[in-house]
Short mmCIF file of C-alpha atoms in Angstrom, two decimals:
data_model
loop_
_atom_site.label_atom_id
_atom_site.label_comp_id
_atom_site.label_asym_id
_atom_site.label_seq_id
_atom_site.Cartn_x
_atom_site.Cartn_y
_atom_site.Cartn_z
CA MET B 1 -136.44 267.98 97.29
CA ALA B 2 -138.28 265.70 99.65
CA ALA B 3 -141.34 265.72 97.38
CA ALA B 4 -139.26 264.91 94.33
CA ALA B 5 -137.59 262.02 96.13
CA GLU B 6 -141.00 260.59 97.19
CA GLN B 7 -142.31 260.75 93.63
CA LYS B 8 -139.21 259.02 92.40
CA ARG B 9 -139.67 256.22 94.99
CA ILE B 10 -143.32 255.73 94.05
CA ALA B 11 -142.44 255.52 90.36
CA ALA B 12 -139.74 252.92 91.08
CA GLU B 13 -142.17 250.82 93.13
CA LYS B 14 -144.72 250.98 90.32
CA VAL B 15 -142.15 249.75 87.79
CA GLU B 16 -141.12 246.91 90.13
CA LEU B 17 -144.74 245.86 90.73
CA GLU B 18 -145.44 245.78 86.98
CA ARG B 19 -142.33 243.63 86.49
CA ILE B 20 -143.46 241.15 89.16
CA VAL B 21 -146.97 240.89 87.69
CA LYS B 22 -145.56 240.41 84.21
CA GLU B 23 -143.19 237.64 85.34
CA LYS B 24 -145.98 235.87 87.24
CA THR B 25 -148.25 236.01 84.20
CA GLU B 26 -145.53 234.60 81.99
CA ARG B 27 -144.81 231.75 84.45
CA GLU B 28 -148.49 230.83 84.53
CA ARG B 29 -148.70 230.89 80.75
CA LEU B 30 -145.65 228.64 80.43
CA ALA B 31 -147.01 226.22 83.04
CA ALA B 32 -150.36 225.98 81.26
CA GLN B 33 -148.61 225.43 77.92
CA LYS B 34 -146.48 222.66 79.40
CA ALA B 35 -149.48 220.93 80.94
CA GLU B 36 -151.34 221.01 77.59
CA GLU B 37 -148.31 219.58 75.78
CA GLU B 38 -148.04 216.77 78.35
CA ARG B 39 -151.78 215.97 77.98
CA ILE B 40 -151.51 215.79 74.19
CA ALA B 41 -148.42 213.57 74.43
CA ALA B 42 -150.20 211.24 76.87
CA GLU B 43 -153.21 210.87 74.55
CA LYS B 44 -150.94 210.07 71.61
CA ALA B 45 -149.10 207.44 73.65
CA GLU B 46 -152.41 205.86 74.77
CA LYS B 47 -153.71 205.70 71.19
CA ALA B 48 -150.46 204.14 70.01
CA ALA B 49 -150.72 201.42 72.68
CA SER B 50 -154.40 200.61 71.96
CA PRO B 51 -155.56 198.08 69.29
CA VAL B 52 -156.63 199.56 65.96
CA GLY B 53 -160.14 200.91 66.21
CA ALA B 54 -160.22 200.79 70.00
CA SER B 55 -161.44 203.82 71.85
CA PRO B 56 -159.53 205.13 74.88
CA GLU B 57 -162.91 205.48 76.53
CA THR B 58 -163.76 201.78 76.09
CA PRO B 59 -164.33 200.34 79.57
CA ALA B 60 -162.09 197.55 80.82
CA PRO B 61 -163.52 194.08 80.12
CA ALA B 62 -165.57 192.59 82.93
CA LYS B 63 -163.91 189.92 85.00
CA PRO B 64 -164.90 186.44 83.78
CA ILE B 65 -167.65 184.70 85.72
CA ARG B 66 -166.29 181.81 87.74
CA LEU B 67 -168.19 178.70 86.66
CA THR B 68 -168.61 175.56 88.73
CA PRO B 69 -167.32 172.29 87.19
CA PRO B 70 -170.03 169.62 86.92
CA ASP B 71 -168.22 167.23 89.25
CA GLN B 72 -168.42 169.90 91.97
CA LEU B 73 -171.98 170.99 91.19
CA MET B 74 -173.54 167.53 90.98
CA PRO B 75 -174.28 165.60 94.20
CA ALA B 76 -172.54 162.22 94.50
CA PRO B 77 -172.25 159.82 92.88
CA PHE B 78 -170.90 161.63 89.84
CA ALA B 79 -167.83 160.98 87.70
CA TRP B 80 -166.71 161.08 84.09
CA ILE B 81 -165.28 158.09 82.24
CA GLU B 82 -163.00 158.93 79.33
CA ILE B 83 -163.72 156.95 76.18
CA PRO B 84 -160.88 156.94 73.65
CA GLY B 85 -161.64 157.31 69.98
CA GLY B 86 -161.69 154.11 67.96
CA SER B 87 -162.33 152.83 64.45
CA GLY B 88 -164.65 150.41 62.74
CA THR B 89 -168.38 149.83 63.11
CA LEU B 90 -170.89 148.57 65.67
CA LYS B 91 -173.67 146.15 64.79
CA THR B 92 -177.15 146.99 66.03
CA SER B 93 -180.33 144.98 66.54
CA ASP B 94 -181.47 146.31 63.16
CA ARG B 95 -179.76 143.92 60.74
CA ASN B 96 -179.17 146.55 58.07
CA VAL B 97 -177.90 149.28 60.42
CA THR B 98 -174.36 149.66 61.69
CA LEU B 99 -172.91 152.61 63.55
CA ALA B 100 -169.50 154.16 63.03
CA ILE B 101 -167.38 153.98 66.16
CA PRO B 102 -166.62 157.53 67.36
CA THR B 103 -163.13 158.49 66.27
CA GLU B 104 -162.66 161.32 68.75
CA ARG B 105 -162.38 160.85 72.49
CA TYR B 106 -165.23 161.93 74.74
CA ARG B 107 -166.28 161.53 78.33
CA ILE B 108 -169.48 159.84 79.42
CA ALA B 109 -171.08 159.99 82.86
CA LYS B 110 -170.26 156.91 84.91
CA TYR B 111 -173.86 156.75 86.18
CA PRO B 112 -177.30 157.85 84.96
CA VAL B 113 -178.48 161.24 86.27
CA THR B 114 -179.98 160.84 89.75
CA ASN B 115 -182.93 162.53 91.44
CA ALA B 116 -180.58 164.57 93.65
CA GLN B 117 -178.74 165.83 90.58
CA TYR B 118 -181.91 166.61 88.65
CA ALA B 119 -183.21 168.55 91.66
CA LYS B 120 -180.42 171.10 91.03
CA PHE B 121 -181.98 171.86 87.65
CA ILE B 122 -185.42 172.33 89.20
CA GLU B 123 -184.02 174.57 91.95
CA ALA B 124 -182.25 176.71 89.32
CA GLY B 125 -185.60 177.48 87.67
CA GLY B 126 -185.30 174.81 84.99
CA TYR B 127 -189.02 174.63 84.33
CA THR B 128 -189.44 178.40 84.07
CA THR B 129 -186.36 179.36 82.01
CA GLU B 130 -187.06 179.18 78.29
CA ARG B 131 -183.46 179.51 77.07
CA TRP B 132 -182.59 176.05 78.41
CA TRP B 133 -185.21 174.34 76.26
CA THR B 134 -185.43 173.53 72.59
CA ALA B 135 -188.22 175.43 70.84
CA ALA B 136 -190.37 172.31 70.55
CA GLY B 137 -189.62 171.31 74.13
CA TRP B 138 -190.66 174.67 75.55
CA THR B 139 -193.91 174.57 73.61
CA VAL B 140 -194.73 171.14 75.05
CA ARG B 141 -193.70 172.18 78.55
CA GLN B 142 -196.16 175.07 78.40
CA GLN B 143 -198.94 172.93 76.94
CA GLU B 144 -198.49 170.14 79.48
CA LYS B 145 -197.74 172.58 82.34
CA TRP B 146 -194.73 170.53 83.45
CA THR B 147 -193.11 171.69 86.68
CA GLU B 148 -191.26 168.46 87.52
CA PRO B 149 -190.85 164.94 86.10
CA ARG B 150 -193.64 162.43 86.31
CA TYR B 151 -193.17 160.12 89.34
CA TRP B 152 -191.10 162.84 91.02
CA ARG B 153 -193.08 162.37 94.23
CA GLY B 154 -193.54 158.59 93.93
CA SER B 155 -191.89 156.77 96.82
CA ASP B 156 -190.80 153.88 94.57
CA PHE B 157 -188.76 156.18 92.36
CA ASN B 158 -187.68 159.33 94.26
CA GLY B 159 -184.69 158.17 96.29
CA ALA B 160 -181.78 160.62 96.06
CA GLN B 161 -179.47 158.11 94.34
CA GLN B 162 -182.10 156.44 92.18
CA PRO B 163 -182.02 157.51 88.53
CA VAL B 164 -184.46 160.28 87.71
CA VAL B 165 -187.39 158.82 85.75
CA GLY B 166 -190.52 160.22 84.18
CA VAL B 167 -188.39 162.62 82.14
CA SER B 168 -189.11 163.20 78.49
CA TRP B 169 -186.38 163.67 75.91
CA TYR B 170 -187.19 167.40 76.01
CA GLU B 171 -186.59 167.58 79.76
CA SER B 172 -183.37 165.60 79.44
CA MET B 173 -182.12 168.04 76.82
CA ALA B 174 -183.12 171.04 78.95
CA PHE B 175 -181.06 169.62 81.82
CA CYS B 176 -178.06 169.32 79.49
CA LEU B 177 -178.42 172.89 78.22
CA TRP B 178 -178.75 174.22 81.78
CA LEU B 179 -175.68 172.30 82.94
CA SER B 180 -173.69 173.45 79.91
CA GLU B 181 -174.47 177.10 80.65
CA THR B 182 -173.83 176.72 84.37
CA THR B 183 -170.47 174.98 83.99
CA GLY B 184 -169.18 176.49 80.75
CA GLU B 185 -168.72 172.97 79.37
CA ARG B 186 -170.41 171.35 76.36
CA ILE B 187 -172.60 168.69 77.95
CA MET B 188 -175.19 166.77 75.94
CA LEU B 189 -177.05 163.50 75.67
CA PRO B 190 -174.87 160.85 74.03
CA THR B 191 -175.38 159.99 70.42
CA GLU B 192 -176.51 156.43 69.79
CA ALA B 193 -172.99 155.48 68.66
CA GLN B 194 -171.36 157.08 71.72
CA TRP B 195 -173.72 155.21 74.03
CA GLN B 196 -173.18 151.80 72.42
CA TYR B 197 -169.41 152.16 72.16
CA ALA B 198 -169.18 153.10 75.86
CA ALA B 199 -171.31 150.05 76.73
CA GLN B 200 -169.67 147.51 74.43
CA ASP B 201 -166.20 148.60 73.30
CA GLN B 202 -165.12 147.14 69.95
CA ASP B 203 -165.41 143.40 70.64
CA GLY B 204 -169.11 143.05 69.83
CA ARG B 205 -170.06 141.60 73.21
CA ASP B 206 -173.74 141.03 73.89
CA TYR B 207 -173.91 142.64 77.34
CA PRO B 208 -171.66 145.17 79.06
CA TRP B 209 -170.06 142.41 81.15
CA GLY B 210 -169.69 139.77 78.41
CA ASN B 211 -171.61 137.43 76.13
CA ASN B 212 -173.66 135.45 78.64
CA TRP B 213 -176.81 136.73 80.29
CA ASP B 214 -176.53 137.05 84.08
CA GLY B 215 -179.55 138.53 85.83
CA THR B 216 -177.55 139.31 88.96
CA ARG B 217 -175.55 141.97 87.13
CA CYS B 218 -178.33 144.49 86.50
CA ASN B 219 -181.83 145.51 87.62
CA ASN B 220 -184.31 143.53 85.50
CA GLN B 221 -187.45 141.40 85.48
CA VAL B 222 -186.18 138.56 83.33
CA ASP B 223 -187.88 135.25 84.32
CA GLY B 224 -190.31 137.17 86.51
CA THR B 225 -193.99 137.70 85.95
CA ARG B 226 -194.46 141.41 85.62
CA TRP B 227 -197.94 141.64 87.02
CA PHE B 228 -198.10 138.93 89.68
CA LEU B 229 -194.42 138.60 90.61
CA ARG B 230 -194.71 134.84 91.10
CA SER B 231 -190.95 134.43 91.09
CA LYS B 232 -188.19 136.80 92.08
CA PRO B 233 -184.84 135.70 90.66
CA PRO B 234 -181.68 137.60 91.65
CA GLY B 235 -181.78 141.00 90.03
CA HIS B 236 -185.55 140.98 89.73
CA GLY B 237 -186.78 144.59 89.69
CA GLU B 238 -189.98 146.02 91.07
CA ARG B 239 -188.67 149.56 90.82
CA THR B 240 -185.46 151.41 90.03
CA THR B 241 -182.41 150.88 92.22
CA ALA B 242 -179.63 153.27 93.24
CA VAL B 243 -177.29 153.84 90.32
CA THR B 244 -174.45 152.26 92.31
CA ALA B 245 -176.35 149.07 93.20
CA TYR B 246 -174.69 146.96 90.47
CA GLU B 247 -171.36 148.79 90.32
CA GLY B 248 -168.50 146.33 89.95
CA ARG B 249 -170.80 143.57 88.67
CA GLY B 250 -172.37 144.88 85.47
CA ASP B 251 -169.85 147.52 84.39
CA SER B 252 -168.88 148.01 80.75
CA PRO B 253 -165.28 147.39 79.58
CA PHE B 254 -164.62 151.10 80.18
CA GLY B 255 -166.06 151.01 83.71
CA VAL B 256 -169.38 152.68 82.91
CA VAL B 257 -172.14 151.58 85.32
CA ASP B 258 -175.81 150.68 84.70
CA MET B 259 -175.57 150.41 80.92
CA ALA B 260 -177.97 147.45 81.10
CA GLY B 261 -181.17 147.51 83.14
CA ASN B 262 -182.52 149.99 85.66
CA VAL B 263 -183.63 152.65 83.11
CA TRP B 264 -183.77 153.02 79.36
CA GLU B 265 -181.55 155.99 78.52
CA TRP B 266 -182.40 158.74 76.05
CA CYS B 267 -179.92 159.35 73.23
CA ARG B 268 -179.62 162.45 71.07
CA THR B 269 -180.04 160.53 67.80
CA GLN B 270 -183.26 160.70 65.78
CA ALA B 271 -184.70 157.26 65.04
CA ASP B 272 -185.86 157.94 61.49
CA THR B 273 -183.04 160.02 60.06
CA LEU B 274 -180.15 159.10 62.41
CA SER B 275 -179.49 162.83 62.68
CA ASN B 276 -178.12 164.19 65.95
CA ASP B 277 -179.86 167.53 65.46
CA GLU B 278 -181.16 168.79 68.81
CA ASN B 279 -184.26 170.45 67.34
CA GLY B 280 -187.53 169.06 66.10
CA THR B 281 -190.15 166.60 67.29
CA ASP B 282 -188.68 163.37 65.94
CA VAL B 283 -188.69 160.03 67.74
CA ARG B 284 -185.39 159.55 69.61
CA PHE B 285 -183.48 156.38 70.42
CA LEU B 286 -183.44 154.79 73.87
CA ARG B 287 -180.78 152.31 74.94
CA GLY B 288 -180.05 149.83 77.73
CA GLY B 289 -183.27 148.12 78.78
CA SER B 290 -184.86 148.75 82.17
CA TRP B 291 -186.08 147.32 85.47
CA TYR B 292 -189.49 146.77 83.83
CA PHE B 293 -188.41 144.48 80.98
CA VAL B 294 -188.50 140.66 80.94
CA LEU B 295 -186.63 139.65 77.76
CA THR B 296 -182.85 139.31 77.75
CA ASP B 297 -182.64 140.79 74.25
CA ASP B 298 -183.79 144.13 75.66
CA PHE B 299 -180.57 144.36 77.69
CA ARG B 300 -178.14 143.72 74.83
CA CYS B 301 -175.72 146.53 74.03
CA ALA B 302 -176.89 146.52 70.41
CA ASP B 303 -180.62 146.66 71.17
CA ARG B 304 -182.43 149.78 69.96
CA ASP B 305 -185.73 151.21 71.10
CA GLY B 306 -187.39 154.51 70.23
CA GLY B 307 -189.62 156.92 72.08
CA ASP B 308 -191.73 159.98 71.43
CA PRO B 309 -189.71 162.91 72.84
CA VAL B 310 -192.78 163.96 74.86
CA SER B 311 -193.13 160.70 76.77
CA GLY B 312 -191.86 160.35 80.32
CA LEU B 313 -192.25 156.85 81.75
CA SER B 314 -191.18 155.25 85.03
CA ASN B 315 -188.46 153.26 83.26
CA ARG B 316 -186.82 156.06 81.27
CA GLY B 317 -183.90 158.24 82.34
CA PHE B 318 -180.66 159.57 80.82
CA ARG B 319 -176.94 160.08 81.26
CA LEU B 320 -174.56 162.77 80.06
CA VAL B 321 -171.67 163.17 77.65
CA LEU B 322 -168.92 165.79 77.93
CA TYR B 323 -167.13 166.94 74.80
#
């Protein structure tokens, strides 16, 4: 009887063990099935929340690069002057040519670009970075082996707040394209019409300050003898002056400084076609007169001059426009 009882106990334990294993296996199967159902449901929910055509594996967009505004990047003095849109036309020194007043507002730099500001472009690799140059400009830069403006090391012209000179139109444009990329703003040379309107407003005045010539209001050589300097009237220039030197005396109606004298300023406009296309090798307009000039007509708001885009002289610089 004892043997029969032991066999019966062993058989019962075997049945119980099989039941436990079976229940465990079923629980594991149900858990795996539930997990798979939850995964499928999550994928469906993710696809439903994503834009059409988007992949759930598409990486999150990179954080935007923080760009530096030009008024924080540029050494002082630097400021923008807002010019409101207008209507009508502007007379020029070419009797048969008038310019349409810009109808949309824009901002123009209060001062010409200075040496300290241009140095930022050089330090950023401006003369070794092709993407900041027009195609024609880069070709010339390579041919001429430019690494800095002409007169960059000349003591008469390299003060920090003097306007940068010796820059060609190509270099001026490269500076604009570099600054546009660096700041995320659209910054360019002014068109001829933008430049004249900012200097003159709509009243047709001869000079930024009014209709009468006054040599004390800008850097010039009027009434001087360029080569022998026999007389030195007030305002007589032997070199460029700081861009703030005549602030408050020769300002335009909008408050833009140095629009007459000191340096001729490159404009974006082509002299032959009047196109504002940034490409090509066309002659470009210069405006404003300079420290080197002796005739009052050269300082009139309407006076036009042109220059080969390759040339960089000691009386040529530029200022900026922000769209």
